[in-house]
Short mmCIF file of C-alpha atoms and ligand atoms in Angstrom, two decimals:
data_model
loop_
_atom_site.label_atom_id
_atom_site.label_comp_id
_atom_site.label_asym_id
_atom_site.label_seq_id
_atom_site.Cartn_x
_atom_site.Cartn_y
_atom_site.Cartn_z
CA MET A 1 14.65 -1.35 2.85
CA ILE A 2 14.47 2.39 2.18
CA ILE A 3 11.12 4.12 2.76
CA PRO A 4 11.19 7.77 1.69
CA VAL A 5 8.39 10.04 2.92
CA ALA A 6 7.58 13.02 0.69
CA SER A 7 4.72 15.39 0.01
CA GLY A 8 3.84 17.99 -2.57
CA LYS A 9 2.58 20.51 -0.04
CA GLY A 10 4.33 21.37 3.21
CA GLY A 11 3.04 20.85 6.74
CA VAL A 12 0.90 17.82 5.88
CA GLY A 13 2.45 15.53 8.52
CA LYS A 14 5.52 13.91 6.91
CA SER A 15 7.77 14.23 9.95
CA LEU A 16 4.99 13.27 12.38
CA VAL A 17 4.15 10.17 10.34
CA ALA A 18 7.83 9.25 9.78
CA ALA A 19 8.69 9.50 13.50
CA ASN A 20 5.66 7.51 14.69
CA LEU A 21 6.12 4.91 11.94
CA GLY A 22 9.76 4.51 12.98
CA VAL A 23 8.84 3.94 16.63
CA SER A 24 6.08 1.49 15.64
CA LEU A 25 8.35 -0.58 13.39
CA ALA A 26 11.02 -0.67 16.12
CA ARG A 27 8.40 -1.91 18.59
CA LEU A 28 7.57 -4.68 16.16
CA GLY A 29 11.15 -5.87 16.60
CA ARG A 30 12.67 -4.32 13.48
CA THR A 31 15.79 -2.18 13.43
CA VAL A 32 14.98 1.25 12.07
CA ILE A 33 17.00 4.32 11.12
CA LEU A 34 15.18 7.59 10.65
CA VAL A 35 17.07 10.03 8.45
CA ASP A 36 16.22 13.72 8.45
CA LEU A 37 16.78 14.79 4.85
CA ASP A 38 14.67 17.91 5.08
CA PHE A 39 17.62 20.14 4.26
CA GLY A 40 17.24 23.58 5.71
CA CYS A 41 14.15 22.76 7.78
CA ALA A 42 15.20 19.78 9.86
CA ASP A 43 12.92 19.05 12.80
CA LEU A 44 12.52 15.27 12.93
CA HIS A 45 14.43 15.08 16.23
CA SER A 46 11.77 17.17 17.95
CA PHE A 47 9.03 14.66 17.03
CA LEU A 48 11.10 12.09 18.95
CA GLY A 49 11.58 14.41 21.91
CA MET A 50 15.29 14.87 21.20
CA ARG A 51 17.26 18.12 21.39
CA SER A 52 19.26 19.07 18.32
CA ARG A 53 22.68 18.63 19.89
CA ALA A 54 24.00 15.68 17.93
CA SER A 55 25.77 16.51 14.70
CA GLY A 56 23.85 15.72 11.56
CA ILE A 57 23.82 15.95 7.79
CA GLY A 58 25.53 19.37 7.96
CA SER A 59 28.69 17.63 9.16
CA LEU A 60 28.87 15.86 5.80
CA HIS A 61 28.26 19.15 4.08
CA TRP A 62 31.06 20.82 6.02
CA LYS A 63 33.26 17.71 5.72
CA GLN A 64 33.64 17.14 9.47
CA GLU A 65 32.21 13.64 9.03
CA LYS A 66 32.86 11.32 6.10
CA ASN A 67 30.07 8.77 6.41
CA LEU A 68 26.39 8.78 7.20
CA SER A 69 26.85 5.94 9.70
CA GLY A 70 29.12 8.21 11.78
CA LEU A 71 26.06 10.36 12.48
CA LEU A 72 23.80 7.68 13.99
CA ALA A 73 22.28 8.98 17.24
CA GLU A 74 20.43 6.97 19.87
CA THR A 75 16.79 7.94 20.28
CA GLY A 76 16.10 6.31 23.64
CA GLU A 77 13.83 3.83 21.86
CA GLU A 78 15.26 0.35 21.47
CA ARG A 79 16.24 -0.54 17.88
CA LEU A 80 15.55 3.02 16.66
CA TRP A 81 18.29 5.44 15.57
CA LEU A 82 18.19 8.91 14.09
CA ILE A 83 20.50 10.59 11.64
CA PRO A 84 19.63 14.20 12.41
CA GLY A 85 19.44 16.98 9.91
CA ASP A 86 21.15 20.15 10.86
CA THR A 87 19.50 23.12 12.35
CA LEU A 88 22.74 24.35 13.82
CA GLN A 89 24.82 24.70 10.69
CA PRO A 90 24.10 27.19 7.93
CA GLY A 91 24.00 26.45 4.22
CA VAL A 92 22.84 22.85 4.44
CA ALA A 93 19.78 23.58 2.30
CA ASN A 94 22.14 23.97 -0.66
CA ILE A 95 23.66 20.55 -0.48
CA GLU A 96 26.38 19.85 -3.02
CA TRP A 97 26.19 17.18 -5.68
CA GLN A 98 29.06 15.17 -4.18
CA VAL A 99 27.43 15.22 -0.74
CA LYS A 100 24.17 14.02 -2.26
CA LYS A 101 25.95 11.13 -4.02
CA ARG A 102 27.74 10.27 -0.76
CA ILE A 103 24.41 10.17 1.13
CA GLN A 104 22.74 8.04 -1.58
CA LYS A 105 25.58 5.52 -1.49
CA ASP A 106 25.73 5.39 2.31
CA LEU A 107 21.95 5.02 2.67
CA ALA A 108 22.04 1.78 0.73
CA GLU A 109 24.64 0.40 3.15
CA LEU A 110 23.08 1.42 6.47
CA PRO A 111 22.56 -1.58 8.76
CA ALA A 112 18.81 -1.62 9.44
CA ASP A 113 15.64 -3.41 8.39
CA PHE A 114 14.00 -0.08 7.56
CA ILE A 115 15.55 3.26 6.68
CA ILE A 116 12.90 5.97 6.74
CA LEU A 117 13.73 9.23 4.98
CA ASP A 118 11.92 12.38 6.06
CA LEU A 119 12.17 14.60 2.99
CA GLY A 120 11.74 18.28 2.28
CA THR A 121 8.55 19.55 0.73
CA GLY A 122 7.89 19.80 -2.96
CA SER A 123 9.58 18.95 -6.19
CA THR A 124 13.22 19.98 -5.81
CA TRP A 125 15.63 17.56 -7.49
CA ASN A 126 17.13 16.69 -4.10
CA THR A 127 13.76 15.61 -2.76
CA ILE A 128 12.84 13.74 -5.92
CA ASP A 129 16.14 11.88 -6.15
CA PHE A 130 15.86 10.69 -2.56
CA TRP A 131 12.20 9.81 -3.00
CA LEU A 132 13.15 7.65 -5.98
CA ALA A 133 15.71 5.82 -3.81
CA GLY A 134 13.04 3.55 -2.35
CA THR A 135 10.57 1.16 -3.85
CA GLY A 136 7.13 2.46 -3.20
CA GLY A 137 8.07 5.79 -1.67
CA ILE A 138 5.38 7.28 0.52
CA ILE A 139 3.51 10.43 -0.48
CA VAL A 140 1.54 12.08 2.30
CA VAL A 141 -1.56 14.02 1.27
CA THR A 142 -4.25 15.76 3.25
CA PRO A 143 -7.82 15.99 1.95
CA GLU A 144 -7.24 19.38 0.34
CA ILE A 145 -7.15 20.05 -3.36
CA THR A 146 -3.81 21.92 -3.11
CA SER A 147 -2.22 18.98 -1.34
CA VAL A 148 -3.47 16.59 -4.03
CA LEU A 149 -2.38 18.78 -6.96
CA ASN A 150 1.07 19.38 -5.46
CA ALA A 151 1.45 15.64 -4.87
CA TYR A 152 0.59 15.05 -8.53
CA ALA A 153 3.21 17.65 -9.53
CA LEU A 154 5.77 15.78 -7.44
CA LEU A 155 4.92 12.49 -9.16
CA LYS A 156 5.12 14.09 -12.58
CA SER A 157 8.53 15.62 -11.84
CA ALA A 158 9.78 12.28 -10.51
CA ALA A 159 8.61 10.50 -13.65
CA PHE A 160 10.29 13.03 -15.96
CA ARG A 161 13.42 12.94 -13.85
CA LEU A 162 13.71 9.17 -14.22
CA LEU A 163 13.07 9.31 -17.94
CA SER A 164 15.61 12.01 -18.68
CA GLN A 165 18.22 10.43 -16.40
CA GLY A 166 18.08 7.33 -18.56
CA PHE A 167 19.95 9.12 -21.37
CA PRO A 168 23.34 10.83 -21.58
CA GLU A 169 23.71 14.61 -21.82
CA GLY A 170 23.54 15.74 -25.43
CA SER A 171 21.82 12.57 -26.70
CA SER A 172 18.92 12.79 -29.13
CA GLU A 173 16.71 10.83 -26.72
CA LYS A 174 17.31 13.33 -23.93
CA ALA A 175 16.41 16.19 -26.27
CA PHE A 176 13.28 14.25 -27.22
CA VAL A 177 12.28 13.94 -23.53
CA LEU A 178 12.87 17.66 -22.93
CA ASP A 179 10.87 18.59 -26.04
CA PHE A 180 8.03 16.37 -24.93
CA ALA A 181 8.11 17.89 -21.43
CA SER A 182 7.79 21.42 -22.81
CA GLU A 183 4.97 20.62 -25.23
CA TRP A 184 2.98 18.04 -23.34
CA VAL A 185 -0.69 18.82 -22.72
CA GLU A 186 -2.07 16.87 -19.78
CA ASP A 187 -5.50 16.13 -21.18
CA GLY A 188 -5.35 12.37 -20.84
CA THR A 189 -4.96 11.77 -24.58
CA ARG A 190 -1.33 10.70 -24.29
CA SER A 191 0.13 9.48 -21.04
CA LEU A 192 3.74 9.76 -20.06
CA ILE A 193 4.10 5.99 -20.04
CA ASP A 194 2.94 5.85 -23.68
CA PHE A 195 5.71 8.29 -24.46
CA ALA A 196 8.19 6.13 -22.50
CA LYS A 197 7.08 3.09 -24.52
CA ASP A 198 7.73 5.02 -27.75
CA LEU A 199 11.18 5.89 -26.49
CA ALA A 200 11.84 2.23 -25.70
CA ARG A 201 10.87 1.32 -29.27
CA ARG A 202 13.14 4.00 -30.74
CA SER A 203 16.06 3.15 -28.50
CA PRO A 204 15.63 -0.40 -27.15
CA SER A 205 18.60 -0.56 -24.78
CA ARG A 206 18.63 2.84 -23.04
CA GLY A 207 14.95 3.50 -23.67
CA GLY A 208 14.05 0.02 -22.43
CA ALA A 209 15.97 0.58 -19.21
CA ALA A 210 14.30 3.98 -18.75
CA LEU A 211 10.89 2.39 -19.29
CA ARG A 212 11.59 -0.32 -16.70
CA ALA A 213 12.74 2.34 -14.21
CA PHE A 214 9.56 4.31 -14.93
CA GLN A 215 7.41 1.24 -14.35
CA GLY A 216 9.18 0.81 -11.01
CA ILE A 217 7.57 3.96 -9.60
CA LEU A 218 5.02 2.52 -7.19
CA PRO A 219 3.93 5.38 -4.95
CA CYS A 220 2.32 4.60 -1.62
CA LEU A 221 -0.33 7.18 -0.72
CA VAL A 222 -0.96 8.05 2.89
CA ILE A 223 -4.04 10.17 3.51
CA ASN A 224 -3.43 12.15 6.69
CA ARG A 225 -5.74 14.34 8.76
CA GLY A 226 -8.84 12.49 7.54
CA ARG A 227 -12.05 13.62 9.25
CA ASP A 228 -14.67 11.88 7.20
CA GLU A 229 -14.77 8.79 5.01
CA SER A 230 -15.40 11.03 1.99
CA ASP A 231 -11.80 12.23 2.47
CA VAL A 232 -10.66 9.09 0.63
CA GLU A 233 -11.69 11.04 -2.49
CA ALA A 234 -8.42 12.97 -2.23
CA GLY A 235 -6.58 9.71 -2.76
CA HIS A 236 -8.84 8.62 -5.61
CA MET A 237 -8.41 11.97 -7.31
CA LEU A 238 -4.63 11.71 -7.15
CA ARG A 239 -4.72 8.11 -8.33
CA ASP A 240 -6.99 8.96 -11.27
CA LEU A 241 -4.80 11.88 -12.36
CA ALA A 242 -1.62 9.80 -12.12
CA VAL A 243 -3.11 6.85 -14.01
CA LYS A 244 -4.65 8.96 -16.76
CA ASN A 245 -1.79 11.38 -17.42
CA LEU A 246 1.31 9.58 -16.24
CA GLY A 247 0.43 5.90 -16.51
CA ILE A 248 1.58 5.46 -12.90
CA THR A 249 -0.68 3.73 -10.39
CA PRO A 250 -0.34 4.95 -6.82
CA TYR A 251 -1.31 2.40 -4.15
CA PHE A 252 -3.02 3.15 -0.88
CA GLY A 253 -0.97 2.70 2.27
CA ALA A 254 -2.90 4.27 5.13
CA PHE A 255 -5.75 6.51 6.18
CA ILE A 256 -4.72 8.46 9.26
CA PRO A 257 -7.38 10.45 11.07
CA GLU A 258 -7.14 13.96 12.38
CA ASP A 259 -6.54 13.42 16.08
CA PRO A 260 -6.54 16.12 18.77
CA ALA A 261 -4.22 13.90 20.84
CA VAL A 262 -1.40 14.73 18.38
CA SER A 263 -0.89 18.22 19.78
CA GLY A 264 -0.67 16.82 23.34
CA SER A 265 2.08 14.44 22.22
CA LEU A 266 4.02 17.33 20.68
CA VAL A 267 3.78 19.28 23.93
CA ALA A 268 4.85 16.18 25.89
CA ARG A 269 7.68 15.68 23.36
CA ARG A 270 6.80 12.02 22.98
CA PRO A 271 5.59 10.21 19.85
CA LEU A 272 1.86 9.53 20.20
CA VAL A 273 2.34 5.81 19.49
CA SER A 274 4.28 5.55 22.76
CA LEU A 275 2.37 8.18 24.76
CA ASP A 276 -1.08 6.83 23.93
CA PRO A 277 -0.99 3.76 21.66
CA GLU A 278 -4.80 3.60 21.59
CA ALA A 279 -5.32 7.13 20.24
CA SER A 280 -6.89 6.97 16.77
CA PHE A 281 -3.78 8.44 15.08
CA ALA A 282 -1.56 5.92 16.91
CA ARG A 283 -3.78 2.97 16.01
CA ALA A 284 -3.72 3.90 12.33
CA ILE A 285 0.08 4.29 12.31
CA ARG A 286 0.63 1.03 14.21
CA ALA A 287 -1.60 -0.82 11.75
CA PHE A 288 0.34 0.73 8.84
CA ALA A 289 3.63 -0.38 10.43
CA GLY A 290 2.20 -3.88 10.83
CA ARG A 291 1.31 -4.02 7.14
CA ILE A 292 4.76 -2.82 6.12
CA ALA A 293 6.52 -5.24 8.46
CA SER A 294 4.54 -8.19 7.17
CA ALA A 295 4.72 -7.29 3.46
CA PRO A 296 6.22 -10.07 1.36
CA ARG A 297 9.95 -9.85 0.71
CA ALA A 298 9.35 -9.43 -3.02
CA SER A 299 8.14 -5.90 -2.41
CA LEU A 300 11.64 -4.98 -1.29
CA LEU A 301 12.75 -5.10 -4.92
CA ARG A 302 12.26 -2.20 -7.30
CA ALA A 303 9.68 -2.68 -10.03
CA SER A 304 8.07 -5.62 -8.34
CA ARG A 305 5.31 -4.81 -5.90
CA PRO A 306 4.02 -1.81 -4.00
CA LEU A 307 5.03 -1.28 -0.38
CA VAL A 308 1.49 -2.09 0.71
CA ASP A 309 -1.89 -1.93 -0.98
CA VAL A 310 -5.07 -1.54 1.01
CA ASP A 311 -8.77 -0.94 0.54
CA ILE A 312 -8.68 2.72 1.56
CA LEU A 313 -12.42 3.11 2.16
CA ALA A 314 -12.56 0.13 4.51
CA LEU A 315 -9.53 1.52 6.31
CA ALA A 316 -11.11 4.98 6.62
CA ARG A 317 -14.28 3.47 8.11
CA GLU A 318 -12.22 1.52 10.61
CA ALA A 319 -10.00 4.50 11.52
CA LEU A 320 -12.97 6.82 12.06
CA SER A 321 -15.13 4.36 13.99
N1 ATP B 1 -3.28 13.37 11.90
C1 ATP B 1 -3.04 14.54 12.51
N2 ATP B 1 -3.85 14.96 13.55
C2 ATP B 1 -3.63 16.15 14.14
N3 ATP B 1 -2.64 17.00 13.82
C3 ATP B 1 -1.83 16.65 12.82
C4 ATP B 1 -1.97 15.41 12.13
N4 ATP B 1 -1.00 15.34 11.18
C5 ATP B 1 -0.29 16.48 11.29
N5 ATP B 1 -0.77 17.27 12.26
C6 ATP B 1 -0.27 18.62 12.64
O1 ATP B 1 0.43 19.16 11.54
C7 ATP B 1 1.70 19.63 11.98
C8 ATP B 1 2.69 19.53 10.87
O2 ATP B 1 3.16 18.21 10.77
P1 ATP B 1 4.63 17.91 10.25
O3 ATP B 1 5.62 18.87 10.78
O4 ATP B 1 4.87 16.45 10.47
O5 ATP B 1 4.42 18.18 8.69
P2 ATP B 1 5.55 18.12 7.58
O6 ATP B 1 4.86 17.67 6.34
O7 ATP B 1 6.71 17.35 8.03
O8 ATP B 1 5.92 19.66 7.47
P3 ATP B 1 7.19 20.31 6.73
O9 ATP B 1 6.78 20.40 5.29
O10 ATP B 1 7.29 21.65 7.39
O11 ATP B 1 8.35 19.41 6.97
C9 ATP B 1 2.01 18.79 13.20
O12 ATP B 1 2.88 19.45 14.05
C10 ATP B 1 0.66 18.59 13.82
O13 ATP B 1 0.35 19.69 14.63
MG1 MG B 2 8.75 17.87 8.21
#
């Protein structure tokens, strides 16, 4: 199962969450591969206490390695592997189309229970395409308005991307999507899913497939750096915006508190879930991993069920207690 981790705003904790989630799932007996797909700003290895010596994604870019599986590096944690990004090789931020296709194909064939993708920030097509590779991709937000609005922008771009990809270049439907995108006013009067339904009526086969793909976007929101239970409002705000304007319903995956122990774990170069499993951050991540590991198999299929779905306020109360 592929679990992409994205965010609209940078520095909100994607890599920290991805690394600690990977360790937690491995400790629950699952095989896990963490993949650093933050092209140009790869640092996932450092959250695992590893040095950036192993070759990574840049080797695909520079054609020294043909397959993603040739880049698997041991992390020192049983059942957990890392495919590093590349800090050593220049130009990886501008990954070519063929390399992207190669990575997408190889990801689906990697031998692990969970493949966690640490993505770059924002709404570049690379990020969006990898985020769409998993059912219920994670979006990390912090309780700041900019983080919420950028996360909404990411969701909107992903939704448009899926819709326009459903139609061939030069087709009237694609032109229709592009026209709609340029004229659309996000005032809640017409949601993107209503538009997708119209398209499906006009063009039942391609439009129908595009609509089904659209309905398969089941984002999993992770609120990070929560200090107060009122911080769940950030999640509700994003959910309300996405429901009203896009017709997409984000689900709640986790509420992770701000925890001063995080900085100590970064200095010690050890994930907090292994350094201090009882720290509040570690407890929240371990509980999240437990929910993911025990989710019904049906949620592994696109367009079926969200990754997880929790009562975020109850979770916030528990995490902050
Ligand atoms: N729950 C938390 N408690 C305390 N500090 C945190 C928490 N989450 C994140 N941080 C701090 O925020 C920093 C940035 O986190 P991280 O590098 O994982 O973000 P990112 O979203 O991956 O950033 P980038 O966009 O640069 O890839 C961490 O190094 C840590 O200091
Ligand atoms: Mg990062």
